[in-house]
Tab-separated table of C-alpha atoms and ligand atoms in Angstrom:
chain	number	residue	atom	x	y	z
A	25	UNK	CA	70.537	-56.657	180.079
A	26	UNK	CA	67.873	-55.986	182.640
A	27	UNK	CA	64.476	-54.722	181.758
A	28	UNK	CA	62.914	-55.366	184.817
A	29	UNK	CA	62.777	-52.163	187.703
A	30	UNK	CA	64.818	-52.435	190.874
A	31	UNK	CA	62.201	-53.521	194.081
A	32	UNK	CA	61.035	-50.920	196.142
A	33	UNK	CA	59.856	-51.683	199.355
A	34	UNK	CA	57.579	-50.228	202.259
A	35	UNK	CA	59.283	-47.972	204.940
A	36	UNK	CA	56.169	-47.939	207.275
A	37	UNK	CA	54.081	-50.739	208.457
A	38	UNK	CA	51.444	-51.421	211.282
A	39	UNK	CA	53.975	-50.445	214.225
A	40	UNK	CA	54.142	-47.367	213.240
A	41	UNK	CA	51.124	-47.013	212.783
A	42	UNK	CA	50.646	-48.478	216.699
A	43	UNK	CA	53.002	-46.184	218.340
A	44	UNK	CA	51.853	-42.879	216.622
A	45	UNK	CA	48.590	-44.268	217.800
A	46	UNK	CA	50.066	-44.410	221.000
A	47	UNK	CA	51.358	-40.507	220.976
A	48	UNK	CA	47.848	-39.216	219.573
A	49	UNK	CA	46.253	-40.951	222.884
A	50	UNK	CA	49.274	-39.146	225.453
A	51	UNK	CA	46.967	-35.655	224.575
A	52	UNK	CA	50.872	-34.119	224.221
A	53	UNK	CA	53.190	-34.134	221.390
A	54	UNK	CA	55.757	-32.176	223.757
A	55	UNK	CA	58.876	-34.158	223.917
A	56	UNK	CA	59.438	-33.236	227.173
A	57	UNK	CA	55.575	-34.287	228.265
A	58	UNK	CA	55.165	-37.545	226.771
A	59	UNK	CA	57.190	-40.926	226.932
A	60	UNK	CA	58.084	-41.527	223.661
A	61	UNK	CA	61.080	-39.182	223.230
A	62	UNK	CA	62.263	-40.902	226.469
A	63	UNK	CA	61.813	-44.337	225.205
A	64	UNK	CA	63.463	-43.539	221.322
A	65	UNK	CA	66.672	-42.584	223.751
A	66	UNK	CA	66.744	-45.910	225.770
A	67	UNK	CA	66.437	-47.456	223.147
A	68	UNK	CA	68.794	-45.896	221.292
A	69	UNK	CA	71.493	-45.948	224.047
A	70	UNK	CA	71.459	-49.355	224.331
A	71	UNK	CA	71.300	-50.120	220.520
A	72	UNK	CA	74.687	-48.456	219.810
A	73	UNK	CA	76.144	-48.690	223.779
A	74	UNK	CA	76.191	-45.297	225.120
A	75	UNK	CA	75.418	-43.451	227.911
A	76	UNK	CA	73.391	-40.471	226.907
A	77	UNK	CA	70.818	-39.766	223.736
A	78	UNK	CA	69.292	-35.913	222.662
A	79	UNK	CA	66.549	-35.787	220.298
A	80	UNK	CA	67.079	-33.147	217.592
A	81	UNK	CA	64.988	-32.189	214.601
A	82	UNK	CA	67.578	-33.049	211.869
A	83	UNK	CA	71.037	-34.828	211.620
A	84	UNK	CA	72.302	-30.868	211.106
A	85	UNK	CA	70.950	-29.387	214.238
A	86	UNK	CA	72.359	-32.293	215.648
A	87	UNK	CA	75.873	-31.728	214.526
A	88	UNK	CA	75.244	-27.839	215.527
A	89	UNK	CA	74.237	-28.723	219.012
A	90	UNK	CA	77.354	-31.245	219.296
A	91	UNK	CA	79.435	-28.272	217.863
A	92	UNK	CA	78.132	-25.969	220.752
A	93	UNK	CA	78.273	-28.536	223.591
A	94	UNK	CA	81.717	-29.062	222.740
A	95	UNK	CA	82.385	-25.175	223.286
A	96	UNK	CA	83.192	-24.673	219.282
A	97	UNK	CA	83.226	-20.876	218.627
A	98	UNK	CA	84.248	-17.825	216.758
A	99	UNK	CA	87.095	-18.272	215.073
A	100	UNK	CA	87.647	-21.887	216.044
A	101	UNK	CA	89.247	-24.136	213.304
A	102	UNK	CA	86.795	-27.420	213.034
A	103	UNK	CA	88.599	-29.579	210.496
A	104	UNK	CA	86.600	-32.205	208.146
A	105	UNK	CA	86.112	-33.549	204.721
A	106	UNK	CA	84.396	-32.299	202.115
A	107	UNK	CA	82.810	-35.140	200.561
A	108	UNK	CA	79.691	-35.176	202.473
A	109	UNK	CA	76.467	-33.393	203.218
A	110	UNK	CA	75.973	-29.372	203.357
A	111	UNK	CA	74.949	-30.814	206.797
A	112	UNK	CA	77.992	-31.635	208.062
A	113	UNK	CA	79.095	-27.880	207.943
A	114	UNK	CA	76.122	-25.883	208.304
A	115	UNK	CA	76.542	-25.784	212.375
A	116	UNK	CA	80.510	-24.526	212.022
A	117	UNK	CA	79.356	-21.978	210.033
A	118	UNK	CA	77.166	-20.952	212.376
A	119	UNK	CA	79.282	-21.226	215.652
A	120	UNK	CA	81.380	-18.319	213.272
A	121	UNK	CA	83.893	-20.628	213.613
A	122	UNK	CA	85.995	-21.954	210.106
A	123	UNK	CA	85.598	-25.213	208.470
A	124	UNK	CA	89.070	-27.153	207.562
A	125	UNK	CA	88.789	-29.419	204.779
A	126	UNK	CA	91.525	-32.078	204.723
A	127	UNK	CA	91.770	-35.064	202.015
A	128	UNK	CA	89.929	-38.241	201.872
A	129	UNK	CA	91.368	-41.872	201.248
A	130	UNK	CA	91.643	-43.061	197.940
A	131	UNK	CA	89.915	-46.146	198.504
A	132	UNK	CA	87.141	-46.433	201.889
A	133	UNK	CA	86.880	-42.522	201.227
A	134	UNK	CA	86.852	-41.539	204.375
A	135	UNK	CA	88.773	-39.402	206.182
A	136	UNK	CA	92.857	-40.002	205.675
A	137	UNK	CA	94.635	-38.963	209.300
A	138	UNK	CA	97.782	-37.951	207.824
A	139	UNK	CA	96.123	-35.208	205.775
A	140	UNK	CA	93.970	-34.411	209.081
A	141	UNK	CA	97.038	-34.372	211.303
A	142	UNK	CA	98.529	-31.782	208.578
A	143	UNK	CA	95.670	-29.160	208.818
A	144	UNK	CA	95.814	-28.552	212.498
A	145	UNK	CA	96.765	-25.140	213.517
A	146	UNK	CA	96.789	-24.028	217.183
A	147	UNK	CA	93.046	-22.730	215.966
A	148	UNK	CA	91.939	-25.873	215.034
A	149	UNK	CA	89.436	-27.161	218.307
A	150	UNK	CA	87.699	-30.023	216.775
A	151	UNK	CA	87.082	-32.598	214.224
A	152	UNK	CA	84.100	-34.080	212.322
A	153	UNK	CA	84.594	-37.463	210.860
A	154	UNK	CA	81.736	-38.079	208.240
A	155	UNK	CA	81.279	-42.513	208.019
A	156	UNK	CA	80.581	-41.508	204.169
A	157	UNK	CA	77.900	-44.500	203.233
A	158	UNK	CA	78.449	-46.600	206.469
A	159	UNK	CA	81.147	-47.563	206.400
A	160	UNK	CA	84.040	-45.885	209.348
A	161	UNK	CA	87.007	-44.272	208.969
A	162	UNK	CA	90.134	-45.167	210.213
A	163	UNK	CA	88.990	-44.368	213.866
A	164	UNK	CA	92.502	-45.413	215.723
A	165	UNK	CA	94.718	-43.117	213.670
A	166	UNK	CA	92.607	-40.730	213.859
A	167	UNK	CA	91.750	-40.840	218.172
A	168	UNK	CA	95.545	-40.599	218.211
A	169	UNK	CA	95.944	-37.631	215.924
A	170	UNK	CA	93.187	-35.962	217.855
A	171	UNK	CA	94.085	-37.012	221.724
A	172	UNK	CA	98.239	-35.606	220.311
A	173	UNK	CA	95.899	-32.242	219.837
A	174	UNK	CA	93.343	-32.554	222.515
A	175	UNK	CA	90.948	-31.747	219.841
A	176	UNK	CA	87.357	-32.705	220.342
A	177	UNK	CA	86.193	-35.514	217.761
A	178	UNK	CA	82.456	-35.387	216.338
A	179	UNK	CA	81.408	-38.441	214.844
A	180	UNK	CA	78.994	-37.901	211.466
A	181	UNK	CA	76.798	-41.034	211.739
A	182	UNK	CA	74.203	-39.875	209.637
A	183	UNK	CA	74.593	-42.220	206.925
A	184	UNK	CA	75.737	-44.713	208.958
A	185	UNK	CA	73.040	-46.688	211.183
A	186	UNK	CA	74.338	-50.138	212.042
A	187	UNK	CA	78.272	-49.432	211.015
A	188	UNK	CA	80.757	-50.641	213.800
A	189	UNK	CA	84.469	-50.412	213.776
A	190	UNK	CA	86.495	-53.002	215.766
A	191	UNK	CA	82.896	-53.882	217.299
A	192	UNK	CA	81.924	-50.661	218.886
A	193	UNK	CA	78.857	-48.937	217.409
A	194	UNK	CA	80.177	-45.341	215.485
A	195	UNK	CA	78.828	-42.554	217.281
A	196	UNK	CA	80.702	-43.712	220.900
A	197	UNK	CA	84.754	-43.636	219.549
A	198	UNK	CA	84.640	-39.864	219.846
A	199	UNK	CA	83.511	-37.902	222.214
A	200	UNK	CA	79.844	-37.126	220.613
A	201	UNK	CA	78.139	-38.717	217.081
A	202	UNK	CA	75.500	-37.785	215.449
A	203	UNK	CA	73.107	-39.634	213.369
A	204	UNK	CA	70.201	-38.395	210.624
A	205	UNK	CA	66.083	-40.112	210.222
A	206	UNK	CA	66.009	-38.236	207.362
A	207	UNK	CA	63.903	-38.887	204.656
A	208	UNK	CA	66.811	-40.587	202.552
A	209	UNK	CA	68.726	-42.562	205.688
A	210	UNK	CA	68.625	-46.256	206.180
A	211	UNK	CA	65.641	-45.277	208.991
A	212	UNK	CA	63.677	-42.539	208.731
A	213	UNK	CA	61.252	-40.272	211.159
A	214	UNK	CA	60.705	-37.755	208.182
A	215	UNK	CA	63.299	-35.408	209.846
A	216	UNK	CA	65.115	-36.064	212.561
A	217	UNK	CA	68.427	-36.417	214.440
A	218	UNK	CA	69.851	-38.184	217.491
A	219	UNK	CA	73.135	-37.156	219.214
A	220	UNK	CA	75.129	-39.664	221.471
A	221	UNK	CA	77.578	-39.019	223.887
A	222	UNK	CA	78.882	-40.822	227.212
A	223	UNK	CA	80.170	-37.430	228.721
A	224	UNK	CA	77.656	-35.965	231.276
A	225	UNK	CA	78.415	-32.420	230.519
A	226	UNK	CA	78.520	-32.531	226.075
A	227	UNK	CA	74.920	-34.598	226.988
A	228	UNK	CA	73.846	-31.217	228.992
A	229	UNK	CA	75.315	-28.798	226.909
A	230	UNK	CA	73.846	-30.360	224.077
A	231	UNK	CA	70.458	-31.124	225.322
A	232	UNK	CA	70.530	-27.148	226.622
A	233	UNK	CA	71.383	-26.157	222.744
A	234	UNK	CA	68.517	-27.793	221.238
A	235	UNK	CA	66.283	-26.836	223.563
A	236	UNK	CA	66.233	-22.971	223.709
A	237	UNK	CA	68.508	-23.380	226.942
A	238	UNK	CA	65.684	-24.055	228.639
A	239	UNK	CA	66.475	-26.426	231.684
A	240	UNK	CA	63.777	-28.854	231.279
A	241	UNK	CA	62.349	-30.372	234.820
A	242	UNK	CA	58.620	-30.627	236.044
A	243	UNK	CA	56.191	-29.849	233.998
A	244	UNK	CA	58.066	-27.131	232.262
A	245	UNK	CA	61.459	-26.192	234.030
A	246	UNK	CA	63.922	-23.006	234.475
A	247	UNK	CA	63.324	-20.952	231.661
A	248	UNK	CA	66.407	-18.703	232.070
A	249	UNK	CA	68.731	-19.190	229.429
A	250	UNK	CA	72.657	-18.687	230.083
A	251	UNK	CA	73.409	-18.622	226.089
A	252	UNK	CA	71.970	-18.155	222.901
A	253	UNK	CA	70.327	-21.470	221.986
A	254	UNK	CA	68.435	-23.003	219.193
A	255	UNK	CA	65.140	-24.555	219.081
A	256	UNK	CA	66.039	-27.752	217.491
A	257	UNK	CA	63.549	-29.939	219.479
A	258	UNK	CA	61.370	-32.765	217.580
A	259	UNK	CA	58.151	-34.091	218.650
A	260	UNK	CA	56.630	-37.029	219.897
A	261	UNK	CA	55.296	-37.976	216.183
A	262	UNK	CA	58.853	-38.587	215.242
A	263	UNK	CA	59.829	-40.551	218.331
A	264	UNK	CA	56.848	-43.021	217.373
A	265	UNK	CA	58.033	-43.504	214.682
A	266	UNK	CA	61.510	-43.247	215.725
A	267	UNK	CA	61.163	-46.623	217.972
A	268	UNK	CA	59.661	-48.617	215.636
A	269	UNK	CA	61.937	-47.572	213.287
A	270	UNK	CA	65.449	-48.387	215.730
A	271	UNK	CA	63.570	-51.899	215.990
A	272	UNK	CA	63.810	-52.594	212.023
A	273	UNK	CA	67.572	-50.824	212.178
A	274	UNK	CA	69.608	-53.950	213.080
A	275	UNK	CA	67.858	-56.015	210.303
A	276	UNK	CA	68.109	-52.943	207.564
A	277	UNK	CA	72.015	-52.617	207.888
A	278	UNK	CA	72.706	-56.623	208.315
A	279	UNK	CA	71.130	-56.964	204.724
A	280	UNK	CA	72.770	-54.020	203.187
A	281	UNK	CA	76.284	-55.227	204.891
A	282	UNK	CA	75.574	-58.458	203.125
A	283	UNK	CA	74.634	-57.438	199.730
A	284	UNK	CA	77.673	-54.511	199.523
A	285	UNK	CA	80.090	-57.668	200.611
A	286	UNK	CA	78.605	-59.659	197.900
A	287	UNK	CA	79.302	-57.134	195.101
A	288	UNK	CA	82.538	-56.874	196.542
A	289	UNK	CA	83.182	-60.250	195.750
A	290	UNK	CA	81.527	-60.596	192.436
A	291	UNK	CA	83.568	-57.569	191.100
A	292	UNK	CA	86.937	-58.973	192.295
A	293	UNK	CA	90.467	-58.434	190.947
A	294	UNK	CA	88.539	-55.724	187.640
A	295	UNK	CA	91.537	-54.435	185.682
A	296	UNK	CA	88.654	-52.134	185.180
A	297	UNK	CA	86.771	-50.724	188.548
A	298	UNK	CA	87.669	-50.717	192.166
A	299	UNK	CA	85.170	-51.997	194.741
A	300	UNK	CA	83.991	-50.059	197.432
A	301	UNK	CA	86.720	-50.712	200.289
A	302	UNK	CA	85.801	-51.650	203.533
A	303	UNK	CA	87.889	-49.706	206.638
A	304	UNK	CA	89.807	-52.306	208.186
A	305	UNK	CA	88.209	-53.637	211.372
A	306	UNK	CA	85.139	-52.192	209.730
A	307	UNK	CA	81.325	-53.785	209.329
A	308	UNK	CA	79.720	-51.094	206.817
A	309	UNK	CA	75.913	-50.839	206.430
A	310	UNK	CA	75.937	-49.590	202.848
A	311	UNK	CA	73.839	-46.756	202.481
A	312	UNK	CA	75.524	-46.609	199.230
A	313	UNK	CA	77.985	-48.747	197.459
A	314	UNK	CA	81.038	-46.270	195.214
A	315	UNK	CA	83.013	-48.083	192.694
A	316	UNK	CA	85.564	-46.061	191.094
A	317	UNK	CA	87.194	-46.365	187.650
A	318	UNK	CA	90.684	-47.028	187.621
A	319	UNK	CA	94.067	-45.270	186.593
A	320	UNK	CA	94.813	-45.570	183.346
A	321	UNK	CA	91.944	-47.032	181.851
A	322	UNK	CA	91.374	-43.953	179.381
A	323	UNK	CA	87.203	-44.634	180.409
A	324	UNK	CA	84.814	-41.729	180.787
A	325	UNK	CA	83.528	-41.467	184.215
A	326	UNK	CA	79.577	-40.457	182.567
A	327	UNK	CA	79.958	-42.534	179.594
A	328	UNK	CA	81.017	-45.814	181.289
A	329	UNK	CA	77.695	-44.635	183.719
A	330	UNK	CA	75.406	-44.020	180.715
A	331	UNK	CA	76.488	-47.642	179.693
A	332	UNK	CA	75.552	-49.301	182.697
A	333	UNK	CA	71.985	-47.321	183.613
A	334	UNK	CA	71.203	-48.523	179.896
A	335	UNK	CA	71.969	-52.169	181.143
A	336	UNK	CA	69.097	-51.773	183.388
A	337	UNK	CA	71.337	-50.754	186.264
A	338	UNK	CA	69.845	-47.599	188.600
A	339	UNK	CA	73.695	-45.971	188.680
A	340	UNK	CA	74.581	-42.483	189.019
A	341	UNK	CA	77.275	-40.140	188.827
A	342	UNK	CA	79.449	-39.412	192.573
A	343	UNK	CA	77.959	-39.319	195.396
A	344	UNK	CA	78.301	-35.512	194.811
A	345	UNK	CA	79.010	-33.174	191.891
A	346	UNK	CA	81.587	-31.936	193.459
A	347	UNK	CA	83.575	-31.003	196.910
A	348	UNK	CA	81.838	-28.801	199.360
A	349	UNK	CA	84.336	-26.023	199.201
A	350	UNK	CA	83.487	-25.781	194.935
A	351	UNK	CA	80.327	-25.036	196.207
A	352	UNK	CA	79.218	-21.255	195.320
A	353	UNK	CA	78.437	-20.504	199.257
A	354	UNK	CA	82.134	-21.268	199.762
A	355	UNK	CA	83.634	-19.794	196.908
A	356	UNK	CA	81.921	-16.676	197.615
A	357	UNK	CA	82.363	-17.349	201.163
A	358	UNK	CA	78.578	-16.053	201.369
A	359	UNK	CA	77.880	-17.710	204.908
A	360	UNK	CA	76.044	-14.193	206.061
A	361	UNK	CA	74.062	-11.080	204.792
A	362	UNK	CA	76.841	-9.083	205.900
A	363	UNK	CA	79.907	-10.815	205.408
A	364	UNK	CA	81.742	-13.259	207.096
A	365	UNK	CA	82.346	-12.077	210.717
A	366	UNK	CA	85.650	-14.877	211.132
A	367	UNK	CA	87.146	-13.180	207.878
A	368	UNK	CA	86.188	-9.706	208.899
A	369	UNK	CA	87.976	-10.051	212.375
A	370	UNK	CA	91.014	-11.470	210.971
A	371	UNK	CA	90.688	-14.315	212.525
A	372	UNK	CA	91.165	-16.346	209.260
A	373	UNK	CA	92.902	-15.853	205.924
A	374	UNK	CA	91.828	-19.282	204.363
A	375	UNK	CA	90.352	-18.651	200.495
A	376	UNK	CA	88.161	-22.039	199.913
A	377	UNK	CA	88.767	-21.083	196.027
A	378	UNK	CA	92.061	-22.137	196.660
A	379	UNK	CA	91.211	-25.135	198.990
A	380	UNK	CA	92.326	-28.599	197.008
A	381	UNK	CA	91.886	-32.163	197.922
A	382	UNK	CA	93.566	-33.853	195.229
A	383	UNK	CA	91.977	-37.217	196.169
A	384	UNK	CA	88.577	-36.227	196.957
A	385	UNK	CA	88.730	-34.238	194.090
A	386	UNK	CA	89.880	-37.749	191.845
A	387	UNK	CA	86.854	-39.523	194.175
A	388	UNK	CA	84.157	-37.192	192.673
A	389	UNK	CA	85.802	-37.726	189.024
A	390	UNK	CA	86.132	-41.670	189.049
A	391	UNK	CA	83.574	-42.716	190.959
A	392	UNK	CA	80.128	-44.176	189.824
A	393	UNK	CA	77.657	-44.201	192.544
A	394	UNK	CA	75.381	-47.919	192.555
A	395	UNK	CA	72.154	-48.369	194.820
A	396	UNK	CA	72.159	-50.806	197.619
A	397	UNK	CA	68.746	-51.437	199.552
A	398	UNK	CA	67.627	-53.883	201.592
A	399	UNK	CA	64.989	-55.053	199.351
A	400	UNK	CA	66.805	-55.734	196.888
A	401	UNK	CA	68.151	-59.389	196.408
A	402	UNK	CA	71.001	-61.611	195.156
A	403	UNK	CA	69.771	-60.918	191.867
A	404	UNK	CA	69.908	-57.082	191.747
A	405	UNK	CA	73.279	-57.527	193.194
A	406	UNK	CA	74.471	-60.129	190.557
A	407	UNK	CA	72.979	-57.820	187.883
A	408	UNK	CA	74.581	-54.946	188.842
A	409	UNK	CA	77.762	-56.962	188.829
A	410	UNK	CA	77.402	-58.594	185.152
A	411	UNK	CA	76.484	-55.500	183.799
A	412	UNK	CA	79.445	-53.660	185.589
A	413	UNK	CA	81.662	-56.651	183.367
A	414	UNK	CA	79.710	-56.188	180.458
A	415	UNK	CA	80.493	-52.582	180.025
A	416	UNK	CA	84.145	-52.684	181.313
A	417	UNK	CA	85.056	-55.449	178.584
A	418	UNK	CA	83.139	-53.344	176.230
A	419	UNK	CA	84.800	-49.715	176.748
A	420	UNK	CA	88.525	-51.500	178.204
A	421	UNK	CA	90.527	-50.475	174.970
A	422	UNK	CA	87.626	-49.499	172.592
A	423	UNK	CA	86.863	-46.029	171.378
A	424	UNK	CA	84.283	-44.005	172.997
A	425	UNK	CA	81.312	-41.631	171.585
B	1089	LIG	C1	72.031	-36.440	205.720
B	1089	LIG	C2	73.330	-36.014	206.212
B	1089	LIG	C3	73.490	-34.960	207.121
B	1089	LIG	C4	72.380	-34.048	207.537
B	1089	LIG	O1	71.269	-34.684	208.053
B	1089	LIG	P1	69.838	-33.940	207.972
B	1089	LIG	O2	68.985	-34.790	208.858
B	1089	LIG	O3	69.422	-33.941	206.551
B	1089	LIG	O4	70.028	-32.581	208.515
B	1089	LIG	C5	74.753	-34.677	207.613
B	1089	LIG	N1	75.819	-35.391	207.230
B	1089	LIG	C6	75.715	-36.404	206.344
B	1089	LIG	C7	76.948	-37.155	205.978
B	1089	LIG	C8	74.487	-36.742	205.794
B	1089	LIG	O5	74.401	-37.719	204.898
């Protein structure tokens, strides 16, 4: 159907060029010495309407540092979904304390509150909510679930620049977010994460964490740490590029929002697929757009994918291969050289061989992952879409090879 490649376009352009410029000339790349770290976190605070930014040096550290500002330790339950980065986990891990996977929803695949509100224990001290591909969860029933438990909520912004739910920027519903400039996110600094917060003491705990606990004031501060910290700091090279970067985000996620609402529309009422579901009260950014193959309609998940890439269409199998907890670490629960010091103080008996999501788990099946960019057009978008028809009249009630 389509012979033609998908557009690419340029990340990088002549203010980033200016404002690394810019740090080169402050004779520093020291965060703490130059003005650019200070200015990405102005900026940032007022983009999204919060009261405090940290710099971090990757959406993980980010989510560690937010884990250990909000006092998460050994043995602590931290309950999330599994349909989402290693990244999203890596910090529980290493607070010893015990991820908690609960399900996802069928449908806007994020996380579904009823399963959440089942998982709690009287362990459990936190949550991470991951706004999988921009677009939020269910952020009321959830805020109740979690202010019933007085359990601290961690928002996983990382793929989701420029998402809002009910109008408020993700990242300031709960009590801390974290966001990703990873290579692959809608903005990028290389690597790099920002936390937000609008409590005064998870800002200091968390700005303490990344920075070896190190009270930065003067030219170098109290060096006199109270805990074991990290060194999760990033430099003033990312935070040039950081602020021109937060100037393009705005523009990024309005076109994405737009061309995810327009293959929405041009899939419709498929006896076939299911669109990617918006969160009600939800504006989703798109960092990805995940159709999923209906009940019923006998259609291999790979073949009906292998169909459409040889329309021309860049598609791919789930968003992941499979849940986090299938993943070998987990299985062999090999989180540490030697062993797992949570399981070996008895402070948990969970077995993530045995861990099931049933809807996740029918996510990762179904689900056939297409590309959404902002440089691509109406056209990509209506390609993707006739191509999508084409194959789901072709395989609908027709043997398959
Ligand atoms: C990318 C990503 C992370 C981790 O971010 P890094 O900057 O790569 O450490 C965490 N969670 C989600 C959902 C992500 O997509």
């Amino acid at each position: 159907m389509r012979d033609e490649a998908f557009p690419q376009s340029a990340r990088f352009g002549d203010k980033e060029r200016e404002y690394l410029d810019e740090a080169l000339r402050q004779n520093t790349l020291f965060y703490h010495k130059g003005v650019m770290t200070q200015r990405v976190c102005e900026q940032f605070c007022s983009l999204i309407d919060c009261e405090y930014a940290v710099t971090a040096s990757s959406g993980t550290a980010a989510i560690h540092a937010a884990l250990a500002a909000a006092g998460v330790g050994l043995g602590d339950e931290v309950i999330t979904t599994s349909l989402t980065d290693m990244g999203t986990v890596i910090g529980i891990l290493y607070q010893n304390a015990v991820p908690v996977f609960c399900d996802n929803l069928p449908d806007t695949y994020g996380m579904d509150p009823e399963s959440l509100d089942k998982a709690i224990t009287p362990r459990t001290k936190a949550v991470i909510v991951v706004h999988l591909a921009g677009n939020p969860c269910d952020m009321d029933s959830i805020m109740a679930v979690a202010k019933r438990h007085k359990l601290i909520v961690i928002e996983d912004c990382a793929q989701a620049w420029g998402c809002r739910y009910n109008g408020r920027y993700v990242g300031t519903i709960g009590h801390v977010g974290c966001f990703s400039t990873n290579d692959f996110k809608h903005i990028t600094t290389g690597e790099g994460g920002i936390i937000s917060t609008n409590d005064r003491d998870l800002f200091r705990r968390a700005h303490l964490f990344v920075d070896k606990g190190y009270r930065r004031s003067g030219d170098v501060g109290n060096r006199d740490p109270q805990q074991l910290c990290c060194n999760y700091r990033w430099s003033e090279l990312q935070a040039a590029v950081s602020l021109a970067q937060l100037e393009r985000v705005e523009g990024i996620a309005k076109i994405r929002h737009g061309l995810g609402q327009l293959l929405t529309r041009l899939i419709g009422d498929s006896t076939v697929i299911s669109p990617h579901a918006v969160t009600p009260g939800g504006y989703c950014s798109f960092w990805f757009y995940l159709i999923r193959l209906k009940n019923g309609t006998g259609i291999d998940r790979d073949y009906f994918t292998r169909c459409v890439q040889a329309e021309g269409i860049p598609a791919g199998g789930a968003y992941i291969a499979k849940p986090l907890y299938r993943m070998t670490v987990f299985e062999d629960e090999a989180f540490f050289i030697n062993g797992w010091p949570a399981k070996k103080l008895g402070l948990t008996d969970i077995h993530y061989r045995d861990v099931r999501c049933p809807t996740t788990e029918e996510i990762i099946r179904t689900s056939v992952y297409l590309p959404i960019h902002e440089c691509f057009t109406e056209r990509e978008i209506q390609d993707t879409a006739t191509a999508l028809q084409k194959v789901s009249n072709a395989l609908y009630d027709s043997p398959q090879s």
